[in-house]
Coordinates of C-alpha atoms and ligand atoms in Angstrom, one line a residue:
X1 CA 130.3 189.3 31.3
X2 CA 133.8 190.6 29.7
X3 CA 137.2 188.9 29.4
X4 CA 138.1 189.3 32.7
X5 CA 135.0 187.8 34.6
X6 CA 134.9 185.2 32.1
X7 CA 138.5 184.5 32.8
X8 CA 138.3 184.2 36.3
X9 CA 135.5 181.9 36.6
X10 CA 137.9 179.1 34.7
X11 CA 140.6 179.6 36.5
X12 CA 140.2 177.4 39.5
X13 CA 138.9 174.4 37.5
X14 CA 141.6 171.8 37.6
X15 CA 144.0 174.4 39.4
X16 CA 146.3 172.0 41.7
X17 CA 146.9 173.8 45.2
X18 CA 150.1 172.9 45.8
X19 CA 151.7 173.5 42.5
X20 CA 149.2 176.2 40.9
X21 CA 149.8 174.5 37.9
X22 CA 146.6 172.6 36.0
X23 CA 145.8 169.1 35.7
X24 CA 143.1 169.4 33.1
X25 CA 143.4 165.6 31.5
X26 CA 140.6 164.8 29.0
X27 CA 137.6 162.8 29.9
X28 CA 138.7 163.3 33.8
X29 CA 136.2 165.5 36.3
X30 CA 138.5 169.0 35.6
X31 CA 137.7 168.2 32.1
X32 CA 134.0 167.6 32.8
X33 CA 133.9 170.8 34.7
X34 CA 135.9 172.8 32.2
X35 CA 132.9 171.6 29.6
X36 CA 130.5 172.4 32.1
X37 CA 131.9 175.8 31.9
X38 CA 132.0 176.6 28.0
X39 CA 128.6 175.4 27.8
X40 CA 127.4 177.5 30.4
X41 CA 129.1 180.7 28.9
X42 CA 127.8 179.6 25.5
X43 CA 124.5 179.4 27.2
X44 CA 124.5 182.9 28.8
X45 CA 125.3 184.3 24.7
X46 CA 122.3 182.9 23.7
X47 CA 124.8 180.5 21.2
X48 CA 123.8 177.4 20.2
X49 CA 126.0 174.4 21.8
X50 CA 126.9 171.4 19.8
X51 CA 129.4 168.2 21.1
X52 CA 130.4 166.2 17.6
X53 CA 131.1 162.7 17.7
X54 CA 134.9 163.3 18.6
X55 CA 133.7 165.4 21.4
X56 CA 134.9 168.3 20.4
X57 CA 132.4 171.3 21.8
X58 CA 130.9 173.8 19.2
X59 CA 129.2 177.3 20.6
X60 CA 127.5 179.0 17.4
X61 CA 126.6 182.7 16.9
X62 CA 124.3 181.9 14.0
X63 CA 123.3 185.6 11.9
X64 CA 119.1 185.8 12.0
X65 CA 117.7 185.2 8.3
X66 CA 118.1 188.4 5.7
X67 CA 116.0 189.1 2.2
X68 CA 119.5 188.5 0.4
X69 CA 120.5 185.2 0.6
X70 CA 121.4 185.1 4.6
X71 CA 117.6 183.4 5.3
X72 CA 119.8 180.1 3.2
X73 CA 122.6 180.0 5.5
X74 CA 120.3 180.3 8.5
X75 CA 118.3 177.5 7.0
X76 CA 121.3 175.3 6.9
X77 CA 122.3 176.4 10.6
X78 CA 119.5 175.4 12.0
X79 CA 120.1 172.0 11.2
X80 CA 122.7 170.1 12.8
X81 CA 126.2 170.9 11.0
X82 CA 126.6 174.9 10.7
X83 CA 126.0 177.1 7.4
X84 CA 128.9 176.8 4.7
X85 CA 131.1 179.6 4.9
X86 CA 131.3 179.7 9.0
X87 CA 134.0 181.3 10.7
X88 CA 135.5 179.2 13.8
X89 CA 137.8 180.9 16.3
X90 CA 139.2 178.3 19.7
X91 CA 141.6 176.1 20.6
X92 CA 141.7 173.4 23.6
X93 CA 140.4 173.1 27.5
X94 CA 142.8 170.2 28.5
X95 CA 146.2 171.0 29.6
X96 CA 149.8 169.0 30.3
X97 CA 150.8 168.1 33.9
X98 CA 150.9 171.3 36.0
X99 CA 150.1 173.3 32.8
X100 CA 149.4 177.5 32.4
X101 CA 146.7 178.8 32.7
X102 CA 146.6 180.5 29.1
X103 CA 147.7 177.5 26.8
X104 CA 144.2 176.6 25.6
X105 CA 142.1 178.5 27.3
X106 CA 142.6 182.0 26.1
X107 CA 141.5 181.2 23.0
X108 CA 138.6 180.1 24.1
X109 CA 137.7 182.9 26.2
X110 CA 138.8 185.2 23.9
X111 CA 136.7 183.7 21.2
X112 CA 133.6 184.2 23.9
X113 CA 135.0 187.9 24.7
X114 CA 135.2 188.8 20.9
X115 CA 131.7 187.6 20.2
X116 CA 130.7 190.1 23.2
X117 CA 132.9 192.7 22.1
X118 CA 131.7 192.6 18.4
X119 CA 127.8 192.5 19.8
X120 CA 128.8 195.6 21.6
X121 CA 129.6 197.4 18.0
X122 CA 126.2 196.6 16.7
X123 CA 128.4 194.6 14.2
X124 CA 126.3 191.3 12.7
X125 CA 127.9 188.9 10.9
X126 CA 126.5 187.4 7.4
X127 CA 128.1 184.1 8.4
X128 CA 128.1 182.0 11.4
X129 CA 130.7 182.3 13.9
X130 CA 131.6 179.6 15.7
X131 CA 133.8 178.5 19.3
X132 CA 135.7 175.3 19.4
X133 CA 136.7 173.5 22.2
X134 CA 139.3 170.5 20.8
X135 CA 139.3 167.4 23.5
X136 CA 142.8 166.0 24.4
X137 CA 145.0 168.4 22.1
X138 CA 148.0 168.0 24.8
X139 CA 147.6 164.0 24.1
X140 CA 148.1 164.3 28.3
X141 CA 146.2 161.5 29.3
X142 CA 146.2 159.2 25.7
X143 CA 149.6 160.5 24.2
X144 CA 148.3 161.4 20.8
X145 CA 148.6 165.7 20.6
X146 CA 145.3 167.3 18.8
X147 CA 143.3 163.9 19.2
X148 CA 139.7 165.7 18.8
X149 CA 141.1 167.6 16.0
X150 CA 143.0 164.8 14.4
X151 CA 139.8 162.3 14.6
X152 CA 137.2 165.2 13.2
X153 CA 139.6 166.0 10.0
X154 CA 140.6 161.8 9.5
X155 CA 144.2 162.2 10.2
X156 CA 143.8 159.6 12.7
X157 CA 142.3 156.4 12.2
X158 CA 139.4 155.9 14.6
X159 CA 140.0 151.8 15.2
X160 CA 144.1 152.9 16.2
X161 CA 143.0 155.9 19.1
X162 CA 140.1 153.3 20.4
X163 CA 143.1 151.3 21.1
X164 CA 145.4 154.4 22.9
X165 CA 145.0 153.7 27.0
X166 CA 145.9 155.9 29.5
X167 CA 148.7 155.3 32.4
X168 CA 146.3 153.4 34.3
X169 CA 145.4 151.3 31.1
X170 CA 141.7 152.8 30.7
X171 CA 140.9 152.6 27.0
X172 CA 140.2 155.8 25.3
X173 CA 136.5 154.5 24.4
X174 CA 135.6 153.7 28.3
X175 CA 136.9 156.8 29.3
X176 CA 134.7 158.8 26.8
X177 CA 131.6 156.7 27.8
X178 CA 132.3 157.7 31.6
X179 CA 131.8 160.5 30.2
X180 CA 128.7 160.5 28.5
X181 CA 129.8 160.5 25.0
X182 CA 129.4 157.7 22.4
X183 CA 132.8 155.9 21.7
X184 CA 131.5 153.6 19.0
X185 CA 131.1 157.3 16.7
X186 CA 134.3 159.4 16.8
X187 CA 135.9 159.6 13.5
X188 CA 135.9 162.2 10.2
X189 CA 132.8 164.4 10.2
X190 CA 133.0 166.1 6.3
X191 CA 129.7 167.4 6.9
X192 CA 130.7 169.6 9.7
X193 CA 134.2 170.9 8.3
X194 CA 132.4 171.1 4.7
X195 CA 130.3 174.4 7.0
X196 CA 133.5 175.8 7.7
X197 CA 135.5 178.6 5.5
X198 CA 138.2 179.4 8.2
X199 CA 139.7 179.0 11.3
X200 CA 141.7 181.1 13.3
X201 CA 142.9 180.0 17.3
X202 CA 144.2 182.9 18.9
X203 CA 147.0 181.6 21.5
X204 CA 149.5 182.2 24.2
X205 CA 153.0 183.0 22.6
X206 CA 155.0 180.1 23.6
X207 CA 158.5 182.2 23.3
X208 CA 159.2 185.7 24.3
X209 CA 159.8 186.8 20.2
X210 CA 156.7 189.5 20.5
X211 CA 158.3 191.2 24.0
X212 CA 161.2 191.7 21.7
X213 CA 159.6 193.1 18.9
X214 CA 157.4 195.6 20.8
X215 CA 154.0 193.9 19.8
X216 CA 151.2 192.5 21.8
X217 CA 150.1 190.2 18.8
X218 CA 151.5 188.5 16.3
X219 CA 150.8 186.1 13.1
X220 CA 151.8 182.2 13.2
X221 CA 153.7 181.9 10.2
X222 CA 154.0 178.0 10.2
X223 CA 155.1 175.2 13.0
X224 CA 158.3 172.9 12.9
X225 CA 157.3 169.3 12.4
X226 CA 157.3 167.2 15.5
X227 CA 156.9 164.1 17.3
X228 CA 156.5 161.9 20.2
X229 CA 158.5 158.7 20.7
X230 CA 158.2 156.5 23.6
X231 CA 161.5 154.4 24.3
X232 CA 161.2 151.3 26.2
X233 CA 164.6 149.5 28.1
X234 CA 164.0 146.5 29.4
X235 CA 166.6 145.1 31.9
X236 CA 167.0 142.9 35.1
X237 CA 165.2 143.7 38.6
X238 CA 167.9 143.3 41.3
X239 CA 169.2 144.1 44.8
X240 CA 171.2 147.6 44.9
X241 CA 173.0 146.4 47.8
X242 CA 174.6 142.9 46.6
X243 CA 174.5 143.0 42.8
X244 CA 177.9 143.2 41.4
X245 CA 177.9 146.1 39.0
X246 CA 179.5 143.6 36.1
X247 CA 176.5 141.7 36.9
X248 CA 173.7 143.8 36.2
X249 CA 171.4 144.8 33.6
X250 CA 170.4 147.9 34.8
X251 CA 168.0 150.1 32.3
X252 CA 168.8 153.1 34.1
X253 CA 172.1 153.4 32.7
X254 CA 171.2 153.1 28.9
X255 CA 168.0 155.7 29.3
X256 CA 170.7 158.3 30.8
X257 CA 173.1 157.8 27.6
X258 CA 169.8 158.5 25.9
X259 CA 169.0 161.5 27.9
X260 CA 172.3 163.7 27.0
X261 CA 172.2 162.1 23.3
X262 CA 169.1 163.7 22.6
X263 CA 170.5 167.1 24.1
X264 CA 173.7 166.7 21.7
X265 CA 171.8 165.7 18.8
X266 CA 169.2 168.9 18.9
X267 CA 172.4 171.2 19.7
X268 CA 174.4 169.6 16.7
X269 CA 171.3 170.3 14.0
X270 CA 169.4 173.6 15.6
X271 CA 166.7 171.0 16.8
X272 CA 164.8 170.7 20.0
X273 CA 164.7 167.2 21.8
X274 CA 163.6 166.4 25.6
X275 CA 163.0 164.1 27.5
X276 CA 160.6 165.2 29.6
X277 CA 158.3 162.1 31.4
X278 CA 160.2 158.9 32.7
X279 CA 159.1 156.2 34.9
X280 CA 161.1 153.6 36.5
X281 CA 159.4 150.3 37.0
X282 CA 159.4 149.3 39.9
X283 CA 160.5 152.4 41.0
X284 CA 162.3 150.6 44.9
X285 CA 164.9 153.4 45.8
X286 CA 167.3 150.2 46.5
X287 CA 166.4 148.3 43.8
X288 CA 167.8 147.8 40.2
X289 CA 164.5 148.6 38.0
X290 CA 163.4 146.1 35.6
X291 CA 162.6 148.6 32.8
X292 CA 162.6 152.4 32.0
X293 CA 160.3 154.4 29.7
X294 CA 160.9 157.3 28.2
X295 CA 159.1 159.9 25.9
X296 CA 161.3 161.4 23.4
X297 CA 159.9 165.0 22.2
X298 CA 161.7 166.5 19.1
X299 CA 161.3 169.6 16.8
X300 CA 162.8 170.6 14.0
X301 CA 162.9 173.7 11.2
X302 CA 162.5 170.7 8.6
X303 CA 161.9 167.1 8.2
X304 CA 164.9 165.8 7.3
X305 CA 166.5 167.3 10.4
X306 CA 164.0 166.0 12.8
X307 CA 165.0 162.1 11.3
X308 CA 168.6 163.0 11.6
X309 CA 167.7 164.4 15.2
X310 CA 165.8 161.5 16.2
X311 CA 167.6 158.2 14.4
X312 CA 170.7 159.7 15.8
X313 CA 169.3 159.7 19.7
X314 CA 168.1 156.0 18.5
X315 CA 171.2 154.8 17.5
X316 CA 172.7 155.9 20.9
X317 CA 170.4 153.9 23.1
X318 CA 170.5 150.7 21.0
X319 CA 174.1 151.2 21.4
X320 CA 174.0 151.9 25.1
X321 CA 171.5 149.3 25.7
X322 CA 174.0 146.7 23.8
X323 CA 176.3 147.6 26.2
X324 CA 174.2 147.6 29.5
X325 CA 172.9 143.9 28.2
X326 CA 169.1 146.1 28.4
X327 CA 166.8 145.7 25.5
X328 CA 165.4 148.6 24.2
X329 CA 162.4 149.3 21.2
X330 CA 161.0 152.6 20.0
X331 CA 158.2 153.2 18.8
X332 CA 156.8 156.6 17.5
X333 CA 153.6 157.8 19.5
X334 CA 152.9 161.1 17.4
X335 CA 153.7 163.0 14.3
X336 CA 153.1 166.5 12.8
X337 CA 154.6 167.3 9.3
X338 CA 155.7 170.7 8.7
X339 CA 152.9 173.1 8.1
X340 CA 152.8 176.5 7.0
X341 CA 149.7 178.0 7.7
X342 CA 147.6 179.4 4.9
X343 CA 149.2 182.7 3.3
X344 CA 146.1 184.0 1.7
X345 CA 143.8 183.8 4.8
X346 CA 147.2 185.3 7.0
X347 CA 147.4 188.1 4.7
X348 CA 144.0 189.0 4.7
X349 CA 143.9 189.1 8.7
X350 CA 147.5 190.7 8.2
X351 CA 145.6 193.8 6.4
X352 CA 142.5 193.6 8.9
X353 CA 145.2 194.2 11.9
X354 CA 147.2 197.2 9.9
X355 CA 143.2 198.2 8.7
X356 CA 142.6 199.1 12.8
X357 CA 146.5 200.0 13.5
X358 CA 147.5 196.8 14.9
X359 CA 151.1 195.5 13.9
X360 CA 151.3 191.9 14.3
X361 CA 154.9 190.5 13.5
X362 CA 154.8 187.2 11.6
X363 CA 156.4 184.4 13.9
X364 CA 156.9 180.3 13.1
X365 CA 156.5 178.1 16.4
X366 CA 157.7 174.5 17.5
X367 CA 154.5 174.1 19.1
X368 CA 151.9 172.2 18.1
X369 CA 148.1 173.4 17.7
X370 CA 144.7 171.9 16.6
X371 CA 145.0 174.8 13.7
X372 CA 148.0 173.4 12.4
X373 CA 145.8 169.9 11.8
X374 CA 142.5 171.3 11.2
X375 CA 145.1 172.7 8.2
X376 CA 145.0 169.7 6.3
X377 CA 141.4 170.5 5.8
X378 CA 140.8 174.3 6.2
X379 CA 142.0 177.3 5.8
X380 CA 143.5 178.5 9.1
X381 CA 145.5 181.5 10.9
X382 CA 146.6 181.9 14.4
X383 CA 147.0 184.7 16.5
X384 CA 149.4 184.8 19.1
X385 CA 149.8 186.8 22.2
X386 CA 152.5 188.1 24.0
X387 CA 154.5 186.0 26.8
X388 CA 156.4 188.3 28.6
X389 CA 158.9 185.5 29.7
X390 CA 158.5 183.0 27.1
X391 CA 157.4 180.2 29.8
X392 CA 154.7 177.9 28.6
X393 CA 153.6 174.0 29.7
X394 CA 154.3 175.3 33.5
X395 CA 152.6 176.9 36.1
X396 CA 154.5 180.5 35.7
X397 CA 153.4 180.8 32.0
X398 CA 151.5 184.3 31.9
X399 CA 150.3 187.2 29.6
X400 CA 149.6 190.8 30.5
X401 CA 145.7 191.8 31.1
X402 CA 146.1 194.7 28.6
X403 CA 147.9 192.3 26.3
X404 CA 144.9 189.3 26.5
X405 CA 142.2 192.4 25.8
X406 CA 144.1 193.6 22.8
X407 CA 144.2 189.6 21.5
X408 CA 140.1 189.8 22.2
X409 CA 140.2 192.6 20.4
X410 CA 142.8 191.6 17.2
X411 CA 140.2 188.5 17.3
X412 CA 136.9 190.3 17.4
X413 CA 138.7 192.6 14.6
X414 CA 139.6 189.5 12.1
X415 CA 135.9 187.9 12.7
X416 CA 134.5 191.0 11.8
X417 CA 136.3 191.0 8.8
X418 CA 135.8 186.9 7.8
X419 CA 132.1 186.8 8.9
X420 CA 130.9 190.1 7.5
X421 CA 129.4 190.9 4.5
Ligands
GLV1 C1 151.5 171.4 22.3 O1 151.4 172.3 23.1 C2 152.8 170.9 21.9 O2 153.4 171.4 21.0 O3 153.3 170.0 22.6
MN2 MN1 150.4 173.1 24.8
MN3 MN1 147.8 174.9 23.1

């Protein structure tokens, strides 16, 4: 099966109808079903399927024992972490509300199509080479981005994302045990990343930088730091009809003050900053709400802009919320430090590329990935490929068929060269 079969049989998992964007939340059935799905085209290779105790899936194309030295590593693979030295390519299933189709997911199924593509050469690696699949990277459903990730490598502690609950208040650990997996286990696994030289997640562009430059690929050259912040205003519920205004405490009115704040801030310091979920509680149509939450999501080139950026949208609401009589608290869900990705490793699949004629520009990103925190640990690269518009985290995001078969192949190409002798 190539890329484009492969492709097509994910694409309707966790596809909403009406919107045609995904709904791919962790632990949930599309989730289940997307799992279903890497295991089942991990089966059909003939590689060997692991889950960890995060639940992060692992698909292994282990290289069959050699006279010089290779009969060790496949010793050690056959056990239950992989050989040292292995070669992991992926990225993430799970998707945010009405997501694309490609943030994630081509990774993944170019990781499958380059291990297919490489087979197809006759090439055979002297090192494993492995397919990740990282569970709740979009922190969708438990608000923490690159959980699976963050909870294999210790950036997270494992007691503080047993206590992360979804909308509905379901505890990450009973969501994970409706789904099979053992709560009571996640946290670091050494072991397994001790297997690991390098990892390198192929993934959509999220910008339209390579349409400009003329190249299908490109090289991640680092990614902004970033957060998450969840604002909470806490007012008075009342009647819309007979509540003077002088005598309200509406949280409504604070929130929007936050809303354009956070605009002016990221224009006044090159930042990004949205606001991009809200909900109104109790949400009547002619009612005062009680209390508004928001989720604050800012970017930055460098640290000490993304504090300015965000104490400065802070200082607005307290002051807006002093005025409106609402309370207000902050409290700050996620955060990624600046990262540059590992200039050895991206030079070395820099000279691959040019090796087979393929130019790939060197771009930084305010996205976050499960490379950027698998970083902290590993070396790691990303690829990216081309977005024609730019659009990602929507329904419209999309990439060119030629241009997802030359990512397979800029993959397969900087395997080859990581895995082999
Ligand atoms: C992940 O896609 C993020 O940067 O929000
Ligand atoms: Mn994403
Ligand atoms: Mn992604």
């Amino acid at each position: 099966m190539g890329f484009t079969e492969l492709w097509d049989s994910l694409l309707p998992i966790g596809r909403d109808e009406r919107t045609g964007g995904y709904r791919r939340y962790s632990w949930t059935q599309p989730d289940t079903d997307c799992r279903a799905w890497f295991t089942a085209a991990a089966a059909e290779r003939g590689l060997r399927i692991d889950c960890d105790r995060d639940g992060n899936l692992w698909a292994w194309w282990i290289p069959p024992p050699d006279d010089s030295g290779g009969s060790a590593v496949a010793a050690r693979a056959a056990g239950p972490q992989p050989a040292v030295g292995a070669i992991v390519t992926g990225s993430h299933l799970d998707s945010v509300p009405d997501g694309g189709a490609y943030d994630g997911p081509l990774g993944i199924v170019s990781g499958f199509a380059a291990i297919d593509l490489l087979r197809d050469r006759g090439v055979e690696p002297v090192r494993p080479v492995g397919v990740a699949a990282f569970a709740e990277e979009e922190g969708a459903r438990f608000g923490l981005a690159c959980l699976g990730s963050r909870l294999l490598t210790g950036a997270v502690d494992p007691a503080a994302a047993a206590a992360l609950s979804d909308s509905a208040g379901i505890r990450l650990p009973e969501a994970m045990a409706a789904a099979g997996l053992d709560p009571a286990a996640i946290g670091p696994d050494d072991d397994l990343l001790a297997g690991i030289g390098a990892f390198v997640e192929l993934h959509i562009e999220q910008g339209s930088a390579l349409g400009g430059l003329g190249a299908a690929v490109g090289l991640a050259d680092g990614i902004w730091p970033h957060g998450r912040w969840r604002l909470d205003f806490n007012g008075r519920a009342d009647h819309a009809g007979t509540t003077r205004l002088a005598d309200r405490r509406d949280p409504m009115l604070p929130y929007a003050v936050t809303v354009l704040a956070a605009r002016q801030a990221a224009a006044d310091h090159g930042a990004l900053a949205t606001i991009g979920k809200v909900v109104a509680e109790p949400g009547g149509a002619n009612a005062i709400s009680s209390a508004v939450r928001a989720w604050l999501d800012a970017r930055a080139p460098d640290e000490a802009t993304l504090d300015r950026v965000v104490s400065e949208v802070c200082a607005q609401a307290e002051a807006a919320a002093a005025a409106y009589g609402v309370e207000v608290s902050v409290r700050r869900e996620s955060f990624t430090a600046r990262l540059g990705f590992d200039a050895g490793l991206r030079d070395r699949l820099a000279s691959a590329l040019s090796a087979r004629g393929i130019a790939a520009p060197l771009l930084a990103t305010g996205a976050g990935h499960d490379a950027g925190v698998l970083a902290g640990r590993l070396p790691t690269a990303m690829l990216f490929v081309r977005n024609p518009s730019g659009v990602s985290h929507a329904p419209a995001e999309y990439a060119e068929p030629a241009d997802c078969l030359a990512g397979v192949t800029a993959l397969a190409t900087v395997l080859e060269d990581l895995a082999g002798p």
